[in-house]
Coordinates of N, CA and C in Angstrom, one line a residue:
S1112 N -30.5 36.8 19.3 CA -31.5 35.8 19.4 C -30.9 34.4 19.1
C1113 N -30.0 34.4 18.1 CA -29.4 33.1 17.7 C -28.4 32.7 18.8
R1114 N -27.7 33.6 19.5 CA -26.8 33.3 20.6 C -27.6 32.7 21.7
H1115 N -28.7 33.3 22.0 CA -29.6 32.9 23.1 C -30.1 31.4 22.9
T1116 N -30.4 31.1 21.6 CA -30.9 29.8 21.2 C -29.8 28.8 21.4
Q1117 N -28.5 29.2 21.0 CA -27.4 28.3 21.1 C -27.1 27.9 22.6
S1118 N -27.2 29.0 23.4 CA -26.9 28.8 24.8 C -28.0 27.8 25.4
F1119 N -29.2 28.1 25.1 CA -30.3 27.2 25.6 C -30.1 25.8 25.1
D1120 N -29.7 25.6 23.8 CA -29.5 24.3 23.2 C -28.4 23.5 23.9
N1121 N -27.3 24.3 24.2 CA -26.2 23.7 24.9 C -26.6 23.2 26.3
R1122 N -27.4 24.0 27.0 CA -27.8 23.7 28.4 C -28.8 22.5 28.3
L1123 N -29.7 22.5 27.3 CA -30.6 21.4 27.1 C -29.8 20.1 26.8
R1124 N -28.8 20.1 26.0 CA -28.0 18.9 25.7 C -27.3 18.4 27.0
G1125 N -26.8 19.4 27.8 CA -26.2 19.0 29.0 C -27.2 18.3 30.0
L1126 N -28.4 18.8 30.1 CA -29.4 18.2 30.9 C -29.8 16.9 30.4
M1127 N -29.9 16.7 29.1 CA -30.3 15.4 28.6 C -29.2 14.4 28.8
K1128 N -27.9 14.8 28.7 CA -26.8 13.9 29.0 C -26.8 13.5 30.4
D1129 N -27.1 14.4 31.3 CA -27.2 14.0 32.8 C -28.3 13.1 33.0
Y1130 N -29.4 13.4 32.3 CA -30.6 12.6 32.5 C -30.4 11.1 32.1
R1131 N -29.7 11.0 30.9 CA -29.4 9.6 30.4 C -28.4 8.9 31.3
F1132 N -27.5 9.7 31.8 CA -26.5 9.1 32.7 C -27.1 8.5 34.0
M1133 N -28.2 9.1 34.4 CA -28.8 8.6 35.6 C -29.5 7.3 35.3
G1134 N -29.7 6.9 34.1 CA -30.2 5.6 33.7 C -31.7 5.5 33.5
T1135 N -32.1 4.3 33.0 CA -33.4 3.9 32.8 C -33.5 2.4 33.2
D1136 N -34.6 2.1 33.9 CA -34.8 0.7 34.3 C -36.3 0.4 34.4
L1137 N -36.6 -0.8 34.6 CA -38.0 -1.2 34.8 C -38.5 -0.5 36.1
A1138 N -39.8 -0.1 36.1 CA -40.4 0.5 37.3 C -41.2 -0.5 38.1
F1139 N -41.1 -0.4 39.4 CA -41.8 -1.3 40.3 C -42.6 -0.5 41.3
D1140 N -43.7 -1.1 41.8 CA -44.5 -0.4 42.8 C -43.9 -0.6 44.2
K1141 N -44.6 -0.1 45.2 CA -44.0 -0.2 46.6 C -43.9 -1.6 47.1
D1142 N -44.7 -2.5 46.5 CA -44.6 -3.9 46.9 C -43.6 -4.7 46.1
G1143 N -42.9 -4.1 45.1 CA -41.9 -4.8 44.3 C -42.5 -5.4 43.0
D1144 N -43.7 -5.1 42.7 CA -44.4 -5.7 41.5 C -44.1 -4.7 40.3
L1145 N -43.9 -5.3 39.1 CA -43.7 -4.5 37.9 C -44.9 -3.6 37.7
L1146 N -44.6 -2.4 37.3 CA -45.7 -1.5 36.9 C -45.9 -1.6 35.4
V1147 N -47.2 -1.4 35.0 CA -47.6 -1.4 33.6 C -48.0 0.0 33.2
S1148 N -47.5 0.4 32.0 CA -47.9 1.8 31.5 C -49.3 1.8 31.0
R1149 N -49.8 3.0 30.7 CA -51.2 3.1 30.2 C -51.4 2.4 28.8
T1150 N -50.2 2.2 28.1 CA -50.3 1.5 26.8 C -50.2 0.0 27.0
G1151 N -50.0 -0.5 28.2 CA -50.0 -1.9 28.4 C -48.5 -2.5 28.4
D1152 N -47.5 -1.6 28.1 CA -46.2 -2.0 28.2 C -45.6 -2.0 29.6
L1153 N -44.5 -2.6 29.8 CA -43.9 -2.5 31.2 C -43.4 -1.0 31.3
A1154 N -43.7 -0.4 32.5 CA -43.3 1.0 32.8 C -41.8 1.0 33.1
V1155 N -41.3 2.2 32.8 CA -39.8 2.4 33.1 C -39.7 3.6 34.0
S1156 N -38.6 3.6 34.7 CA -38.1 4.7 35.5 C -36.9 5.3 34.9
S1157 N -36.8 6.6 34.8 CA -35.7 7.2 34.2 C -35.2 8.4 35.0
G1158 N -34.0 8.8 34.7 CA -33.4 10.0 35.3 C -33.3 10.0 36.8
R1159 N -33.7 11.0 37.5 CA -33.6 11.1 39.0 C -34.3 9.9 39.6
D1160 N -35.5 9.6 39.2 CA -36.3 8.5 39.8 C -35.5 7.2 39.7
C1161 N -34.8 7.0 38.6 CA -34.0 5.7 38.4 C -32.8 5.7 39.4
L1162 N -32.2 6.9 39.5 CA -31.1 7.0 40.4 C -31.5 6.7 41.9
I1163 N -32.6 7.3 42.3 CA -33.0 7.1 43.7 C -33.4 5.7 43.9
R1164 N -34.2 5.1 42.9 CA -34.6 3.7 43.0 C -33.3 2.8 43.1
G1165 N -32.3 3.1 42.3 CA -31.1 2.3 42.3 C -30.4 2.4 43.7
V1166 N -30.4 3.6 44.2 CA -29.7 3.8 45.5 C -30.5 3.0 46.6
L1167 N -31.8 3.1 46.6 CA -32.6 2.3 47.6 C -32.4 0.8 47.4
D1168 N -32.4 0.3 46.2 CA -32.2 -1.1 45.9 C -30.8 -1.5 46.5
R1169 N -29.8 -0.7 46.3 CA -28.4 -1.0 46.7 C -28.4 -1.1 48.3
L1170 N -29.1 -0.1 48.9 CA -29.0 0.0 50.4 C -29.8 -1.2 51.0
R1171 N -30.9 -1.6 50.4 CA -31.7 -2.7 51.1 C -31.2 -4.1 50.7
T1172 N -30.2 -4.2 49.8 CA -29.7 -5.5 49.4 C -28.4 -5.8 50.2
I1173 N -28.4 -7.0 50.9 CA -27.2 -7.4 51.6 C -26.3 -8.1 50.7
P1174 N -25.0 -7.7 50.6 CA -24.0 -8.4 49.7 C -24.1 -9.9 49.8
G1175 N -24.2 -10.5 48.7 CA -24.3 -12.0 48.6 C -25.7 -12.4 48.3
D1176 N -26.7 -11.5 48.4 CA -28.1 -11.8 48.2 C -28.5 -11.7 46.7
L1177 N -27.7 -11.1 45.9 CA -28.0 -10.9 44.5 C -27.1 -11.8 43.7
W1178 N -27.7 -12.8 43.0 CA -27.0 -13.8 42.3 C -26.2 -13.2 41.2
K1179 N -25.0 -13.6 41.0 CA -24.1 -13.1 40.0 C -23.4 -11.8 40.3
H1180 N -23.8 -11.2 41.4 CA -23.3 -9.9 41.9 C -23.1 -10.0 43.4
P1181 N -22.2 -10.8 43.9 CA -22.1 -11.1 45.3 C -21.6 -9.9 46.1
G1182 N -20.9 -8.9 45.5 CA -20.4 -7.8 46.3 C -21.4 -6.6 46.2
W1183 N -22.4 -6.7 45.5 CA -23.4 -5.5 45.3 C -24.3 -5.5 46.5
G1184 N -24.5 -4.3 47.1 CA -25.4 -4.1 48.2 C -24.7 -3.3 49.3
C1185 N -25.3 -3.4 50.5 CA -24.9 -2.7 51.6 C -24.9 -3.6 52.9
E1186 N -23.8 -3.5 53.6 CA -23.6 -4.4 54.8 C -24.5 -3.9 56.0
A1187 N -25.1 -2.7 55.9 CA -25.8 -2.1 57.1 C -26.8 -3.1 57.6
G1188 N -27.6 -3.8 56.8 CA -28.7 -4.6 57.2 C -28.2 -5.7 58.2
R1189 N -27.0 -6.1 58.1 CA -26.4 -7.2 59.0 C -26.3 -6.7 60.4
K1190 N -26.5 -5.4 60.7 CA -26.3 -4.8 62.0 C -27.6 -4.5 62.7
L1191 N -28.7 -5.1 62.3 CA -30.0 -4.8 62.8 C -30.0 -4.8 64.3
G1192 N -29.6 -5.8 65.0 CA -29.7 -5.8 66.5 C -28.6 -5.1 67.2
A1193 N -27.7 -4.4 66.5 CA -26.6 -3.7 67.1 C -27.1 -2.6 68.1
K1194 N -26.4 -2.6 69.3 CA -26.7 -1.6 70.3 C -26.3 -0.2 69.9
D1195 N -26.9 0.8 70.5 CA -26.6 2.2 70.2 C -25.3 2.6 70.8
T1196 N -24.2 2.5 70.1 CA -22.9 2.9 70.6 C -22.3 3.8 69.5
P1197 N -21.4 4.7 69.9 CA -20.7 5.5 68.8 C -20.0 4.6 67.8
L1198 N -19.5 3.5 68.2 CA -18.8 2.6 67.2 C -19.8 2.0 66.2
N1199 N -20.9 1.5 66.7 CA -22.0 1.0 65.8 C -22.6 2.0 64.9
R1200 N -22.8 3.2 65.4 CA -23.3 4.3 64.6 C -22.3 4.6 63.4
A1201 N -21.0 4.7 63.8 CA -20.0 5.0 62.8 C -19.9 3.9 61.8
L1202 N -19.9 2.6 62.3 CA -19.8 1.5 61.4 C -20.9 1.4 60.4
I1203 N -22.1 1.6 60.8 CA -23.3 1.5 59.9 C -23.2 2.7 58.9
A1204 N -22.9 3.8 59.4 CA -22.8 5.0 58.5 C -21.7 4.7 57.4
R1205 N -20.6 4.1 57.9 CA -19.5 3.7 56.9 C -20.0 2.7 55.9
Y1206 N -20.8 1.7 56.3 CA -21.3 0.7 55.4 C -22.2 1.4 54.3
I1207 N -23.0 2.4 54.8 CA -23.8 3.1 53.8 C -23.0 3.9 52.9
R1208 N -21.9 4.6 53.4 CA -21.0 5.4 52.6 C -20.3 4.5 51.5
I1209 N -19.9 3.3 51.9 CA -19.2 2.4 51.0 C -20.1 2.0 49.9
A1210 N -21.4 1.7 50.2 CA -22.4 1.3 49.2 C -22.6 2.5 48.2
L1211 N -22.8 3.7 48.7 CA -23.0 4.8 47.9 C -21.8 5.2 47.0
E1212 N -20.6 5.0 47.6 CA -19.4 5.3 46.8 C -19.2 4.3 45.7
A1213 N -19.8 3.1 45.8 CA -19.8 2.2 44.7 C -20.8 2.5 43.6
E1214 N -21.6 3.4 43.8 CA -22.6 3.8 42.8 C -22.0 4.9 41.8
P1215 N -21.7 4.5 40.6 CA -21.0 5.4 39.7 C -21.7 6.7 39.4
R1216 N -23.0 6.8 39.6 CA -23.8 8.0 39.3 C -23.7 9.0 40.4
I1217 N -23.0 8.7 41.5 CA -23.0 9.6 42.7 C -21.6 10.1 42.8
D1218 N -21.5 11.4 43.1 CA -20.2 12.1 43.4 C -19.9 11.7 44.9
P1219 N -18.8 10.9 45.1 CA -18.5 10.4 46.4 C -18.2 11.5 47.4
E1220 N -17.7 12.7 46.9 CA -17.3 13.8 47.8 C -18.6 14.4 48.4
S1221 N -19.7 14.2 47.8 CA -20.9 14.9 48.2 C -21.8 14.1 49.2
I1222 N -21.4 12.9 49.6 CA -22.2 12.1 50.4 C -22.1 12.6 51.9
Q1223 N -23.3 12.7 52.4 CA -23.5 13.1 53.8 C -24.5 12.1 54.5
I1224 N -24.2 11.6 55.6 CA -25.0 10.6 56.3 C -25.2 11.0 57.8
S1225 N -26.4 11.1 58.3 CA -26.6 11.3 59.7 C -27.6 10.4 60.2
V1226 N -27.5 10.0 61.5 CA -28.4 9.1 62.2 C -29.6 9.9 62.6
Q1227 N -30.8 9.3 62.3 CA -32.0 9.9 62.8 C -32.6 9.1 64.0
L1228 N -32.5 7.8 63.9 CA -33.0 6.9 64.9 C -32.1 5.7 65.0
F1229 N -31.7 5.3 66.2 CA -30.8 4.1 66.3 C -31.2 3.4 67.6
T1230 N -32.0 2.3 67.4 CA -32.3 1.4 68.5 C -31.9 0.0 68.0
E1231 N -32.0 -1.0 68.9 CA -31.7 -2.3 68.4 C -32.8 -2.8 67.4
E1232 N -34.0 -2.3 67.5 CA -35.1 -2.8 66.6 C -35.2 -1.9 65.3
Q1233 N -34.7 -0.7 65.3 CA -34.9 0.2 64.2 C -33.8 1.1 64.0
K1234 N -33.3 1.3 62.8 CA -32.2 2.3 62.5 C -32.7 3.1 61.3
T1235 N -32.6 4.4 61.4 CA -33.0 5.3 60.3 C -31.9 6.4 60.1
F1236 N -31.6 6.7 58.9 CA -30.6 7.6 58.5 C -31.1 8.7 57.5
F1237 N -30.6 9.9 57.6 CA -30.8 10.9 56.6 C -29.6 10.9 55.7
I1238 N -29.8 10.7 54.4 CA -28.7 10.6 53.4 C -28.8 11.7 52.4
E1239 N -27.7 12.4 52.1 CA -27.7 13.4 51.1 C -26.5 13.2 50.2
F1240 N -26.7 13.4 48.9 CA -25.7 13.2 47.9 C -26.0 14.0 46.6
Q1241 N -25.0 14.1 45.7 CA -25.3 14.7 44.4 C -24.9 13.8 43.3
A1242 N -25.7 13.8 42.3 CA -25.4 13.0 41.1 C -24.2 13.6 40.4
V1243 N -23.3 12.8 39.8 CA -22.2 13.3 39.1 C -22.6 14.3 38.1
G1244 N -22.0 15.5 38.1 CA -22.3 16.5 37.1 C -23.5 17.4 37.5
S1245 N -24.1 17.1 38.6 CA -25.3 17.8 39.0 C -25.0 18.8 40.1
S1246 N -25.7 19.9 40.2 CA -25.5 20.9 41.3 C -26.6 20.8 42.3
S1247 N -27.6 19.9 42.1 CA -28.7 19.7 43.0 C -28.5 18.5 43.9
P1248 N -28.6 18.7 45.2 CA -28.5 17.6 46.1 C -29.8 16.7 46.1
E1249 N -29.6 15.5 46.2 CA -30.7 14.5 46.4 C -30.6 14.1 47.9
S1250 N -31.8 13.9 48.5 CA -31.8 13.5 49.9 C -32.9 12.5 50.1
L1251 N -32.7 11.6 51.0 CA -33.7 10.6 51.4 C -33.4 10.2 52.8
V1252 N -34.5 9.6 53.4 CA -34.4 9.0 54.7 C -34.6 7.5 54.4
W1253 N -33.6 6.8 54.9 CA -33.6 5.3 54.7 C -33.3 4.6 56.1
G1254 N -33.9 3.5 56.3 CA -33.7 2.8 57.5 C -34.2 1.3 57.4
F1255 N -33.9 0.6 58.4 CA -34.3 -0.8 58.4 C -34.7 -1.2 59.9
G1256 N -35.6 -2.1 60.0 CA -36.0 -2.5 61.3 C -36.5 -3.9 61.3
L1257 N -37.0 -4.4 62.5 CA -37.6 -5.7 62.6 C -38.8 -5.9 61.7
K1258 N -39.6 -4.8 61.5 CA -40.9 -5.0 60.8 C -40.8 -4.5 59.4
N1259 N -39.9 -3.6 59.0 CA -39.9 -3.1 57.7 C -38.6 -2.4 57.3
I1260 N -38.5 -2.0 56.0 CA -37.4 -1.1 55.6 C -38.1 0.2 55.4
A1261 N -37.6 1.3 56.0 CA -38.2 2.6 55.9 C -37.5 3.4 54.8
E1262 N -38.3 3.9 53.9 CA -37.8 4.6 52.7 C -38.6 5.9 52.5
V1263 N -38.0 7.0 52.6 CA -38.7 8.3 52.3 C -37.8 9.1 51.4
T1264 N -38.3 9.4 50.2 CA -37.4 10.2 49.3 C -37.9 11.6 49.2

């Protein structure tokens, strides 16, 4: 029984370490407004939710748009009007990969990107990756277009 408890404690410590590594940040609603908790404090996002939110923030930010962090973001948004060619598909997928590889919480070897929709007006991608030290893949559908940024986690 003691051995079982030690094993469980070690696994729990490992999970907690992974959870903390994924971060904690302020939580926002779908419109970008700060969320307030039931106690009236600012709400926070932690663990997997924080990682996914951070990835989405990075993808939808064009480098140069974030003051004091000019290289942070993803160049994909600059290619909105790009025609559907193999070169443009590969280039935008590469921009997404570069942005995700810059995220220290993601194992760069695990990144998979595939095009779902590619028109001059709308581009959508299926993205899969694993957090460092995790065996569970994370996946999301992300895209951008003339009318909106598409995000489905």
